[in-house]
Amino acid sequence: MKKFFTLLSLCLLALSASAQQYVFTDKEGNVLEDGVTITCNEAEDDGFGGIALSPGISVKNVNASEGSQLAIEATISKIDNGSVQLCFPTNCQVYNATGTYEPSEKATLATGETKAIQTEWLPETYGECTVTYKAKGYTGFASEVCRTVTVKYIYGELNPTQQVWWGYVTNDTEKTGLGVKTADTYHCAIFIPGNHAIAAGKVIKAIRFGLTAPNATDAKVWLASSLPTTVNANNTLQMVTVPDKELGKENIDVELTSPYTISSTGVYVGYSFTITKTNTSADMYPILTTGNDAPNALLIKTDQAVPSWSDMNGQGFGSLFLQVQLEGEFADNTVTAADFGNAYAALGETGTAKISVTNAGETPVSNIDYIITTDGVASAEMHANVANPIMFSNTGTVEITIPADATIGSKAKTLNITKVNGNDNSKADVATNFTLITLPELVERNVVVEEYTGTGCGWCPRGLIGMENLRTTYGDRFVGIGLHQYNSSDAMYIASNAYASLSFQGAPSCRIDRKSEIDPYYGSNNSILDDFAEEMAIPAMAKVSVSGTVDEDLTKVDAKAEVEALLDNSNYTLEFVVIGDGLKGTGSAWNQANYYTQYTASQLPADLAIFGNGGKYGKSTITGWEFNDVALCSSYVSNVNKAPALGTMLGGEKKEAEYTLTLPTKATLKNALKKDQLYVIALVVDKDKTIVNAAKTKIEVAETSGIESIETASEVEGFYTIDGKRLSAPAKGMNVVKMTNGTTKKIVIR
């Protein structure tokens, strides 16, 4: 039985062919204009249980020279699925990817003769395919393009109703496994907000997921208005059992009992299954994930190991491989941008910001136009090109230009995308919120990475490598602070009350400038280097410099910092930290646990291979490791920051602060300190507890010789502060003594 769909009007224009060698004709024999695009959406049974769409075009010899031959070249610019078959004049070729395909053979047509081009698109599901056919005339070995026609195949009623598979992930990226390594019942889900740019108001027809674990059973897909504590039919909107014969596949499509329309409150979409035993790695890590982390894209719980729902966004696991089949109207030129927090510009100049743009339209987005509204006044329309075109249902990054305000300060604004590829945006009324901070100048800042680690943490070797990668890649812009707080038996242990409380949930983990907790190796997605680069692009809100001296006995560090605010009403806190590099020792307190020995070196990323079985440090206990960026002490005492307060500052105002820090006295750690590898760090912390800038410098070792003998020495020219200000007399703390012969020395007055 044949299946038919409404035939859209073809753009058919008759053309005089008297001056043409060859022309294309439609199924009624009408000549097609050179370069015309026609639409073909008449679908029928191909005789083999599938669907075929045939445009019915032919080629006609009008007045080609005697002895000439004809061939057909095909260029596929879009193919959502399936394959294109082209038979001309006799042999058939099958293509299933975009590209240009040269003719396989040539035909000789008599003048006035017409020959059908047996070509068709064989789709596997709803979608589109676009092919340009070129008639190439040959005289001997020379060829020329005589005529072109483009066929836009459409399977399904795309306007107004279309069915598409959508998710936070695509189906063409490599998938990895995630699991608890034991037999358990898993529940996995995504959340689709009711105002989602693509899914809002659409109808969910089916759910697609993957489950390749051999010992998986009792699989179900479900919809829920909230995350159910107990996942069963009573606590879900719909629950459909997956036949056991479907399990074991990377793509399992399950139709819902009845179509579900996404409401304004959104919907949770998930699947559940039980692992009966863990004989294979696929059983230990049965949840398939892919792509990058994203909000609402990876929600997990199990009956035993993880009894409460956990949002895994920011943990570097990517997004759940789960898609839904959506049905509805997907208007072209439909683009929205997500709110993007702060943007920055220097007074009298323009700044840039990278915004996340979602394309809900059929055509890839290559450029946008936008306006920015401030206090109800809209700007002139501005233009931005897209470096990598954003495909349908995908989210991409667009860099836009933002003019600075006329005065220094912050101002809330909205952005509206008015045009997409030069066409009116159907979502032009959807505003994106952000705040523009106009600064007197854009100052580069150093970025702080505070890592929670410990020698007793078997996964922490990856954190050691992550921090070393940051040191190597970003040099002085990287300010690393390793907080050895995981286990008190650690030789480098620093008590929780001796440092700012950062509320880490587990090790290894870190915070960049005291923002979200992420992995110190993988970062929030694939690499901590990417997260660091994003943070480094944000300009500083304050300038800071720091200096420090330590006595010869390595007992106390005298630190001094200068802070300059860039904005009025700045209310910053200053903290001091001393760190040490090159620390190592012998004994169990210095031995680093290593869980990576369960993998071979070849199974691990290249920079972690040293910890795998067969690697240089491929044992369960690592000895002889040299630790860097180790936090030794800070200005916190009994959970209170003792560094002098800065108070409220005006833009351009500078303030100085000094503080003396006490170095560890425990012999195990003190004996490992190296005078030439000690550093003092000044952290400028905003009222929201994030770090706005930091400075790090090597600590000078000061002499502690008696000041009296130096004061009376005739060779003394004068006394100065560390920043070069002349003193009338030596002062408490660090002093620079300038001698009459031009040399200087540093002394500490207690």
XYZ file of C-alpha atoms in Angstrom:
750
model
C 0.000 0.000 0.000
C 1.336 3.438 -0.902
C 1.516 6.307 1.538
C 0.970 9.824 0.302
C 1.561 13.219 1.789
C 0.409 16.609 0.619
C 2.481 17.747 -2.324
C 3.805 21.276 -1.880
C 3.693 23.585 -4.863
C 6.713 23.228 -7.094
C 8.428 26.318 -8.402
C 8.192 25.426 -12.093
C 9.103 28.039 -14.686
C 9.020 27.342 -18.442
C 12.027 28.578 -20.350
C 12.872 28.741 -24.012
C 15.450 26.051 -24.676
C 16.418 26.980 -28.194
C 19.855 28.136 -27.094
C 20.534 25.282 -24.689
C 22.447 22.055 -25.217
C 20.638 20.139 -22.431
C 17.770 21.083 -20.106
C 16.087 19.530 -17.073
C 12.354 18.821 -17.259
C 9.734 17.876 -14.694
C 7.486 14.815 -14.848
C 5.023 16.682 -17.116
C 7.795 17.608 -19.529
C 7.971 21.276 -18.519
C 11.457 22.790 -18.792
C 12.987 23.780 -15.453
C 14.775 27.094 -15.182
C 18.526 26.795 -14.805
C 19.471 26.883 -11.105
C 15.907 26.524 -9.856
C 15.090 24.859 -6.501
C 12.104 22.541 -6.397
C 10.492 20.850 -3.414
C 9.691 17.142 -3.375
C 7.620 15.771 -0.512
C 5.525 13.121 -2.258
C 6.422 9.962 -0.346
C 5.511 6.429 -1.395
C 6.324 2.850 -0.534
C 9.601 1.871 -2.187
C 8.477 -1.742 -2.577
C 10.865 -3.009 0.102
C 9.065 -1.812 3.210
C 10.621 1.639 3.151
C 9.811 5.136 1.911
C 11.039 6.811 -1.279
C 10.724 10.408 -2.502
C 11.271 10.803 -6.267
C 11.296 14.245 -7.962
C 10.565 12.782 -11.427
C 13.100 14.925 -13.267
C 14.557 14.109 -16.674
C 17.220 15.564 -18.939
C 16.650 16.482 -22.591
C 19.092 17.006 -25.482
C 18.018 20.252 -27.132
C 20.803 20.966 -29.586
C 23.997 19.407 -28.261
C 26.740 18.920 -30.837
C 26.932 15.562 -32.529
C 29.042 13.038 -30.629
C 28.711 14.788 -27.275
C 27.818 12.859 -24.141
C 26.004 13.699 -20.925
C 26.600 12.793 -17.265
C 24.938 13.785 -13.971
C 26.912 15.069 -10.966
C 25.222 15.215 -7.526
C 26.103 17.470 -4.597
C 24.384 16.630 -1.300
C 24.401 19.685 0.981
C 22.037 18.290 3.613
C 20.874 14.803 4.512
C 19.184 14.286 7.870
C 19.085 10.529 7.516
C 18.788 7.726 4.963
C 20.488 7.715 1.553
C 20.246 9.141 -1.960
C 20.148 6.785 -4.938
C 21.132 8.022 -8.411
C 20.841 5.836 -11.514
C 21.964 7.417 -14.790
C 22.013 6.294 -17.473
C 21.974 2.680 -16.173
C 24.250 2.071 -13.191
C 23.041 3.007 -9.707
C 25.072 4.751 -7.000
C 24.031 5.174 -3.334
C 25.227 8.103 -1.168
C 24.486 8.699 2.531
C 26.624 11.722 3.427
C 27.066 15.294 2.298
C 29.569 15.875 -0.490
C 29.976 16.101 -4.275
C 29.770 12.841 -6.218
C 31.234 12.608 -9.723
C 29.346 10.808 -12.532
C 29.842 7.043 -12.779
C 29.072 6.840 -16.522
C 27.919 8.910 -19.515
C 24.938 8.765 -21.871
C 24.595 9.635 -25.549
C 21.250 11.254 -26.366
C 19.915 12.017 -29.821
C 18.715 15.557 -30.486
C 15.263 15.934 -28.914
C 15.643 12.745 -26.840
C 14.651 12.838 -23.147
C 15.938 10.413 -20.535
C 14.675 10.096 -16.983
C 17.107 10.547 -14.104
C 16.272 7.727 -11.731
C 17.048 9.451 -8.451
C 15.329 9.371 -5.076
C 15.845 9.983 -1.402
C 15.235 6.967 0.842
C 14.635 8.409 4.334
C 14.664 6.374 7.515
C 12.577 8.874 9.478
C 11.202 12.394 9.186
C 13.625 15.027 7.970
C 15.087 16.729 4.932
C 17.627 16.167 2.198
C 18.918 18.738 -0.319
C 20.667 17.672 -3.546
C 21.941 19.768 -6.455
C 22.087 17.911 -9.776
C 24.361 19.173 -12.560
C 24.069 18.116 -16.209
C 27.633 17.976 -17.534
C 28.174 17.838 -21.274
C 31.308 16.115 -22.587
C 33.060 16.624 -25.905
C 35.967 14.239 -25.828
C 37.571 14.618 -22.376
C 36.467 18.219 -21.906
C 33.303 18.891 -19.904
C 31.129 21.838 -18.987
C 28.139 22.282 -16.727
C 25.118 22.858 -18.943
C 22.311 22.987 -16.387
C 21.647 22.709 -12.643
C 18.595 21.954 -10.550
C 18.312 21.649 -6.759
C 15.785 19.317 -5.172
C 14.729 19.907 -1.580
C 13.290 16.616 -0.325
C 10.971 16.815 2.675
C 9.599 13.743 4.434
C 6.848 14.707 6.869
C 4.612 17.729 7.178
C 7.276 20.194 8.319
C 4.889 23.111 8.230
C 3.180 23.505 10.520
C 3.838 20.164 12.310
C 7.197 18.413 12.421
C 8.715 15.574 14.431
C 12.315 15.832 15.556
C 14.562 14.043 18.024
C 15.858 16.538 20.563
C 17.965 16.376 23.692
C 20.785 18.102 25.531
C 23.061 15.797 23.507
C 23.415 14.699 19.909
C 23.533 11.101 18.737
C 26.801 11.345 16.829
C 29.315 11.895 19.652
C 31.267 9.284 21.578
C 29.486 7.939 24.625
C 31.067 7.013 27.938
C 29.825 5.053 30.935
C 28.970 6.243 34.439
C 28.008 4.098 37.394
C 28.540 2.973 40.993
C 30.366 -0.281 40.080
C 27.965 -2.489 42.055
C 24.649 -4.203 41.417
C 21.943 -1.603 41.988
C 18.778 -0.076 40.548
C 19.491 3.125 38.625
C 17.243 6.092 37.883
C 18.392 8.717 35.360
C 16.608 11.834 34.145
C 16.741 15.212 32.456
C 14.502 18.193 33.104
C 12.881 20.156 30.267
C 11.838 23.640 31.487
C 8.429 24.855 30.408
C 9.978 27.889 28.709
C 12.675 25.981 26.837
C 13.509 27.681 23.529
C 12.871 24.550 21.475
C 10.730 22.225 23.563
C 8.224 24.656 25.110
C 4.664 23.654 24.239
C 5.758 20.722 22.081
C 4.383 17.205 22.295
C 6.605 14.330 23.446
C 5.864 11.210 21.383
C 8.722 8.893 22.336
C 11.915 8.579 24.377
C 15.324 7.446 23.130
C 18.110 6.227 25.427
C 20.933 3.697 25.457
C 21.621 0.690 27.690
C 24.415 -1.666 26.628
C 25.060 -3.397 29.976
C 24.662 -7.198 29.524
C 23.164 -7.643 32.984
C 20.576 -4.879 32.786
C 16.932 -5.776 33.259
C 13.542 -4.320 34.216
C 14.026 -1.128 32.186
C 11.314 1.518 32.095
C 10.968 5.006 30.646
C 8.894 7.620 32.425
C 7.686 11.199 32.697
C 7.210 13.043 35.994
C 6.182 16.498 37.158
C 8.805 16.330 39.938
C 11.667 13.988 40.729
C 10.031 11.002 42.434
C 11.554 9.721 45.666
C 10.242 6.292 44.725
C 10.125 5.748 40.990
C 6.976 3.806 40.153
C 3.753 4.170 38.217
C 2.016 5.938 41.116
C 4.621 8.712 41.295
C 5.022 9.396 37.576
C 2.875 10.856 34.819
C 3.591 7.929 32.534
C 5.715 4.819 32.828
C 6.350 2.420 29.954
C 8.112 -0.933 30.305
C 10.908 -1.568 27.813
C 10.891 -5.086 26.312
C 13.972 -7.074 27.372
C 14.727 -7.846 23.724
C 15.430 -4.123 23.158
C 18.109 -3.964 25.851
C 21.762 -4.104 24.938
C 21.498 -1.378 22.304
C 23.015 2.078 22.161
C 19.755 3.422 20.706
C 16.466 2.265 22.199
C 13.317 4.088 21.055
C 10.200 3.706 23.203
C 6.826 5.221 22.309
C 4.800 6.731 25.123
C 1.424 5.314 25.993
C -0.063 8.643 24.939
C 1.553 11.838 23.601
C 2.431 14.342 26.328
C 2.328 18.128 25.890
C 5.062 19.968 27.805
C 3.374 22.395 30.198
C 4.592 25.738 31.505
C 6.009 24.007 34.604
C 8.189 21.687 32.558
C 8.637 17.931 32.828
C 11.211 15.382 33.982
C 12.004 12.658 31.457
C 13.861 9.584 32.631
C 14.511 5.890 32.568
C 15.185 3.279 35.238
C 16.756 -0.178 35.196
C 18.385 -2.761 37.443
C 21.899 -4.202 37.181
C 21.814 -7.724 38.597
C 25.584 -8.340 38.579
C 28.714 -6.515 37.477
C 30.631 -8.964 35.307
C 31.714 -6.314 32.786
C 32.740 -2.668 32.774
C 29.461 -1.913 30.974
C 27.627 -3.308 34.012
C 29.771 -1.277 36.413
C 29.265 1.917 34.389
C 25.884 1.435 32.699
C 24.694 5.066 32.366
C 25.635 6.409 28.940
C 26.717 10.048 28.870
C 28.141 12.221 26.128
C 28.984 15.817 25.261
C 29.461 18.527 27.875
C 27.923 19.264 31.231
C 24.737 21.314 31.105
C 22.060 22.403 33.583
C 19.143 19.933 33.890
C 21.007 17.391 31.741
C 22.211 14.697 34.169
C 20.125 13.806 37.229
C 20.895 10.471 38.910
C 19.920 8.357 41.885
C 20.127 4.662 42.772
C 18.247 2.574 45.293
C 21.375 1.735 47.306
C 24.553 3.715 46.614
C 23.052 7.135 45.786
C 19.622 7.178 47.484
C 18.919 10.878 46.822
C 18.722 12.599 43.449
C 22.012 14.260 42.469
C 22.483 16.938 39.817
C 25.835 16.073 38.219
C 26.234 19.342 36.331
C 29.733 20.708 36.841
C 31.269 17.342 37.721
C 32.750 16.723 34.271
C 30.568 13.709 33.402
C 28.841 15.316 30.425
C 25.106 14.991 29.807
C 22.789 12.003 29.911
C 22.276 10.303 26.563
C 18.530 10.738 26.385
C 16.448 12.327 23.654
C 12.750 12.902 23.177
C 10.795 12.869 19.948
C 9.091 16.247 19.792
C 6.150 17.089 17.594
C 5.006 20.617 16.856
C 5.737 23.714 14.859
C 9.406 24.611 14.528
C 9.420 28.027 12.915
C 12.542 29.056 11.045
C 14.593 32.064 12.215
C 13.903 31.330 15.866
C 16.791 32.198 18.140
C 17.144 33.020 21.844
C 20.137 33.854 24.041
C 20.677 32.881 27.676
C 21.215 35.453 30.421
C 24.947 35.908 30.788
C 25.667 37.773 34.008
C 28.355 40.437 33.735
C 30.018 42.054 30.734
C 32.896 44.519 30.900
C 34.080 47.554 28.952
C 36.622 50.325 29.486
C 35.334 53.896 29.638
C 35.124 55.403 26.153
C 35.617 52.035 24.433
C 33.672 48.850 23.650
C 33.787 45.486 25.323
C 32.980 42.004 24.135
C 30.966 39.166 25.600
C 30.428 35.570 24.569
C 26.755 34.664 24.726
C 25.054 31.270 24.432
C 22.584 31.244 21.546
C 20.059 28.451 20.927
C 18.731 27.843 17.423
C 15.171 26.529 17.327
C 14.878 27.094 13.566
C 15.609 24.825 10.660
C 18.338 26.943 9.039
C 21.817 27.062 10.635
C 22.584 30.425 12.243
C 25.555 32.194 10.645
C 24.943 35.742 11.925
C 22.631 37.751 14.160
C 21.573 41.359 14.673
C 20.726 42.662 18.134
C 19.863 45.719 20.172
C 20.794 46.570 23.763
C 18.313 48.413 25.967
C 19.416 50.577 28.916
C 16.903 52.304 31.192
C 14.230 51.804 28.548
C 16.296 53.273 25.690
C 17.208 50.913 22.850
C 20.526 51.145 21.027
C 21.024 51.085 17.281
C 20.972 47.621 15.766
C 24.352 45.855 15.915
C 25.653 42.868 13.950
C 27.662 39.783 14.927
C 28.899 36.887 12.816
C 28.896 33.341 14.161
C 32.291 31.647 13.990
C 30.773 28.138 13.880
C 27.220 28.020 12.447
C 24.653 26.885 15.015
C 22.547 23.984 13.760
C 18.910 23.278 14.586
C 18.294 22.476 18.282
C 21.916 23.244 19.134
C 23.392 25.926 21.372
C 26.495 27.771 20.249
C 28.641 30.710 21.266
C 28.468 34.129 19.621
C 30.857 36.955 20.473
C 29.098 40.312 20.539
C 30.288 43.902 20.960
C 28.923 46.049 23.790
C 29.522 49.830 23.966
C 30.696 51.156 27.341
C 28.454 53.473 29.328
C 29.314 57.176 29.608
C 30.182 56.837 33.301
C 32.076 54.326 35.425
C 29.889 51.817 37.269
C 27.454 48.963 36.684
C 24.160 49.057 34.844
C 21.505 46.376 34.262
C 20.649 45.904 30.587
C 18.707 43.665 28.222
C 19.631 42.285 24.825
C 17.182 41.288 22.097
C 18.184 39.368 18.973
C 16.244 41.084 16.210
C 17.426 39.235 13.111
C 18.754 35.808 12.208
C 20.752 35.507 8.980
C 19.229 38.852 7.967
C 15.631 37.687 8.582
C 13.322 38.815 11.382
C 13.737 36.692 14.515
C 10.436 35.187 15.624
C 11.671 35.450 19.229
C 12.779 39.074 18.995
C 10.563 39.894 21.979
C 12.486 37.532 24.280
C 14.986 39.612 26.264
C 18.343 38.438 27.612
C 19.452 39.997 30.893
C 22.982 41.046 31.778
C 24.897 43.710 33.671
C 27.524 45.921 32.039
C 30.370 47.049 34.275
C 32.175 50.078 32.846
C 35.683 50.382 34.268
C 38.309 53.131 34.035
C 40.592 50.517 32.471
C 40.582 46.775 31.845
C 43.169 45.284 34.178
C 44.366 41.706 33.732
C 43.962 39.700 36.867
C 45.564 36.635 38.317
C 43.272 33.675 38.914
C 43.234 31.639 42.125
C 42.653 27.890 42.199
C 42.140 26.501 45.711
C 42.307 22.709 45.636
C 40.980 20.344 48.298
C 43.382 17.391 48.441
C 45.284 15.007 50.695
C 47.762 12.155 50.682
C 45.040 9.754 51.825
C 42.849 10.503 48.790
C 43.433 7.849 46.120
C 41.907 9.885 43.284
C 43.855 13.035 44.179
C 46.816 12.272 41.866
C 44.711 13.677 39.029
C 44.398 16.896 41.019
C 48.179 17.065 41.330
C 48.455 16.802 37.556
C 45.647 19.296 36.974
C 47.412 21.898 39.114
C 50.746 21.225 37.398
C 49.058 21.631 34.000
C 47.751 25.028 35.115
C 51.213 26.087 36.304
C 52.776 25.041 33.014
C 50.106 26.580 30.783
C 49.368 29.876 32.505
C 52.552 30.690 34.429
C 52.320 33.715 36.725
C 48.615 34.214 35.986
C 47.978 30.978 37.925
C 47.847 31.309 41.707
C 47.521 27.797 43.096
C 46.767 26.953 46.709
C 46.765 23.260 47.640
C 44.698 22.714 50.776
C 45.794 19.416 52.318
C 42.733 18.973 54.522
C 41.474 15.553 53.449
C 43.351 13.542 56.099
C 45.091 14.780 59.251
C 47.854 12.186 58.851
C 49.068 14.173 55.815
C 52.475 15.782 56.458
C 51.147 18.970 54.817
C 47.841 19.017 56.685
C 46.440 22.474 57.399
C 43.594 22.662 59.904
C 40.198 23.790 58.629
C 40.113 26.650 61.168
C 43.447 27.946 59.831
C 42.009 28.813 56.433
C 38.856 30.300 54.927
C 35.918 27.893 54.974
C 35.258 26.779 51.365
C 32.798 23.925 52.080
C 34.218 21.326 49.708
C 32.051 18.238 49.273
C 34.809 15.770 48.400
C 38.340 15.334 47.127
C 39.821 16.004 44.717
C 37.940 19.200 43.961
C 38.673 22.873 43.601
C 37.157 26.301 43.332
C 38.364 28.909 40.859
C 38.223 32.341 42.512
C 35.915 30.732 45.091
C 33.105 30.064 42.656
C 31.507 26.683 41.866
C 33.144 23.488 43.083
C 34.605 21.566 40.130
C 37.116 18.831 39.413
C 40.757 20.035 39.464
C 41.632 17.976 36.374
C 38.468 17.747 34.264
C 37.028 21.069 35.360
C 33.319 21.543 34.707
C 33.487 19.708 31.360
C 36.601 18.288 29.765
C 39.562 20.221 31.145
C 40.330 22.541 34.043
C 42.365 24.586 31.560
C 39.153 25.653 29.805
C 37.513 26.824 33.043
C 40.645 28.733 33.990
C 40.798 30.463 30.602
C 37.181 31.611 30.941
C 37.848 33.057 34.384
C 41.096 34.679 33.257
C 39.195 36.607 30.570
C 37.267 38.531 33.257
C 39.047 41.813 34.124
C 40.065 42.677 37.679
C 37.932 44.908 39.893
C 41.001 45.942 41.891
C 44.769 46.140 41.535
C 46.923 44.407 44.134
C 50.617 43.922 44.867
C 52.291 41.993 47.671
C 55.724 41.570 49.242
C 57.031 39.426 52.057
C 60.093 38.540 54.094
C 60.827 35.596 56.336
C 63.396 35.338 59.108
C 66.348 33.019 58.745
C 64.771 30.473 61.110
C 61.641 30.245 58.930
C 59.271 30.977 61.781
C 57.416 34.128 60.694
C 56.557 35.879 57.440
C 56.007 39.633 57.337
C 53.613 40.370 54.477
C 52.564 43.686 53.023
C 49.985 44.385 50.318
C 48.693 47.424 48.473
C 45.172 47.392 47.039
C 43.706 49.919 44.600
C 39.957 49.860 43.970
C 38.721 50.544 40.442
C 35.080 51.281 41.332
C 33.480 53.505 43.927
C 32.008 51.918 47.057
C 34.241 48.875 46.760
C 34.106 46.807 49.924
C 36.873 44.225 49.802
C 38.504 41.926 52.344
C 42.225 41.178 52.237
C 43.609 37.728 53.058
C 47.218 36.508 53.176
C 48.432 32.973 52.428
C 51.907 31.436 52.448
C 52.568 28.474 50.153
C 55.565 26.246 49.562
C 56.883 24.449 46.485
C 59.158 21.438 46.164
C 57.990 19.783 49.384
C 58.798 16.130 49.895
C 59.861 13.755 52.608
C 60.007 10.151 53.695
C 57.619 8.117 55.771
C 53.916 7.363 55.610
C 52.909 10.991 56.172
C 54.354 11.821 52.732
C 53.011 8.790 50.861
C 50.282 9.623 48.351
C 47.474 7.081 47.897
C 46.810 6.094 44.273
C 43.661 4.379 42.998
C 44.711 4.618 39.351
C 46.695 1.386 39.625
C 43.479 -0.467 38.784
C 43.953 0.792 35.212
C 46.810 0.127 32.849
C 48.841 3.137 31.790
C 47.475 2.806 28.252
C 43.891 3.155 29.519
C 44.549 6.575 31.039
C 45.046 10.021 29.514
C 48.685 10.612 28.616
C 49.397 12.898 31.581
C 47.805 10.454 34.070
C 49.484 7.364 32.609
C 52.325 7.643 35.140
C 49.853 6.588 37.848
C 48.495 3.570 35.963
C 49.708 0.000 36.287
C 53.044 -0.012 34.465
C 53.582 3.732 34.841
C 56.409 5.444 36.741
C 54.219 5.835 39.849
C 51.958 2.870 39.111
C 51.667 1.599 42.669
C 48.912 1.947 45.245
C 51.225 4.160 47.299
C 53.294 6.883 45.626
C 56.597 7.743 47.306
C 59.036 10.503 46.501
C 56.489 12.895 44.996
C 57.405 16.589 45.150
C 54.382 18.675 46.138
C 53.852 22.249 44.922
C 51.455 25.087 45.830
C 51.055 23.705 49.363
C 49.196 26.023 51.751
C 51.343 26.430 54.889
C 49.525 29.152 56.805
C 47.094 32.001 56.279
C 45.755 35.090 58.000
C 42.944 32.971 59.464
C 43.231 32.118 63.157
C 40.469 30.071 64.778
C 38.231 30.616 61.740
C 38.677 34.421 61.827
C 40.611 36.429 59.236
C 43.079 38.591 61.195
C 44.409 40.634 58.261
C 43.669 44.385 58.569
C 40.296 45.489 57.183
C 40.296 47.648 54.066
C 36.884 49.212 54.574
C 34.881 50.916 51.841
C 37.058 52.368 49.078
C 36.532 54.886 46.287
C 37.582 54.267 42.716
C 41.311 54.987 42.407
C 41.842 54.877 46.180
C 44.852 52.884 47.448
C 45.258 51.228 50.830
C 48.142 49.323 52.405
C 47.981 46.520 54.933
C 50.607 44.485 56.791
C 50.319 41.190 58.599
C 52.696 38.668 60.172
C 52.020 34.988 59.511
C 53.366 32.106 61.598
C 54.869 29.188 59.683
C 54.297 25.551 60.767
C 56.439 24.342 63.634
C 55.902 20.599 63.276
C 59.294 19.136 62.337
C 57.924 16.793 59.636
C 56.794 19.759 57.545
C 59.193 22.468 58.763
C 62.223 20.391 57.780
C 60.859 20.110 54.238
C 60.539 23.870 53.698
C 62.944 25.438 51.230
C 63.878 29.078 51.735
C 63.993 29.787 48.026
C 60.593 28.190 47.328
C 58.305 30.040 49.690
C 55.694 32.485 48.377
C 53.240 34.925 49.896
C 49.839 35.514 48.320
C 47.435 38.408 48.816
C 43.779 37.669 48.022
C 41.280 40.487 47.422
C 37.859 39.079 48.276
C 34.542 40.703 47.368
C 31.537 40.878 49.670
C 29.977 37.951 47.769
C 33.001 35.858 48.902
C 34.503 35.558 45.405
C 38.089 36.598 44.666
C 38.426 39.657 42.410
C 42.226 39.613 42.116
C 45.339 38.155 43.692
C 49.070 38.734 43.803
C 51.849 36.254 44.482
C 55.539 36.873 45.068
C 58.603 35.030 46.259
C 59.412 35.619 49.922
C 62.755 37.278 50.684
C 64.863 35.939 53.559
C 65.680 38.890 55.812
C 68.675 39.254 58.106
C 67.923 39.606 61.812
C 71.198 41.203 62.877
C 71.081 43.866 65.580
C 69.768 47.190 64.348
C 71.928 49.186 66.712
C 75.182 48.323 64.958
C 73.719 49.154 61.567
C 72.273 52.463 62.781
C 75.659 53.723 63.917
C 77.591 52.388 60.972
C 78.997 55.200 58.837
C 78.349 53.202 55.699
C 74.529 53.349 56.154
C 72.907 55.812 53.742
C 69.330 55.396 55.013
C 66.363 53.174 55.864
C 63.428 52.500 53.517
C 60.171 50.566 53.388
C 59.885 47.599 51.056
C 58.164 49.808 48.456
C 60.936 52.429 48.517
C 59.680 55.091 50.963
C 62.414 56.642 53.097
C 62.107 56.231 56.868
C 63.383 58.696 59.460
C 64.288 55.733 61.668
C 64.063 51.946 61.448
C 60.488 50.714 61.882
C 59.031 47.533 63.232
C 58.811 44.831 60.581
C 60.811 44.689 57.404
C 63.299 47.441 56.588
C 65.486 47.969 53.536
C 68.907 49.318 54.502
C 70.676 51.211 51.737
C 74.452 51.432 52.138
C 76.657 54.269 50.962
C 78.359 51.925 48.482
C 75.000 51.404 46.697
C 74.220 47.949 48.061
C 71.116 47.111 50.088
C 70.131 44.547 52.683
C 66.833 43.628 54.308
C 66.375 43.359 58.066
C 63.405 42.543 60.277
C 62.739 44.507 63.454
C 60.622 42.578 65.949
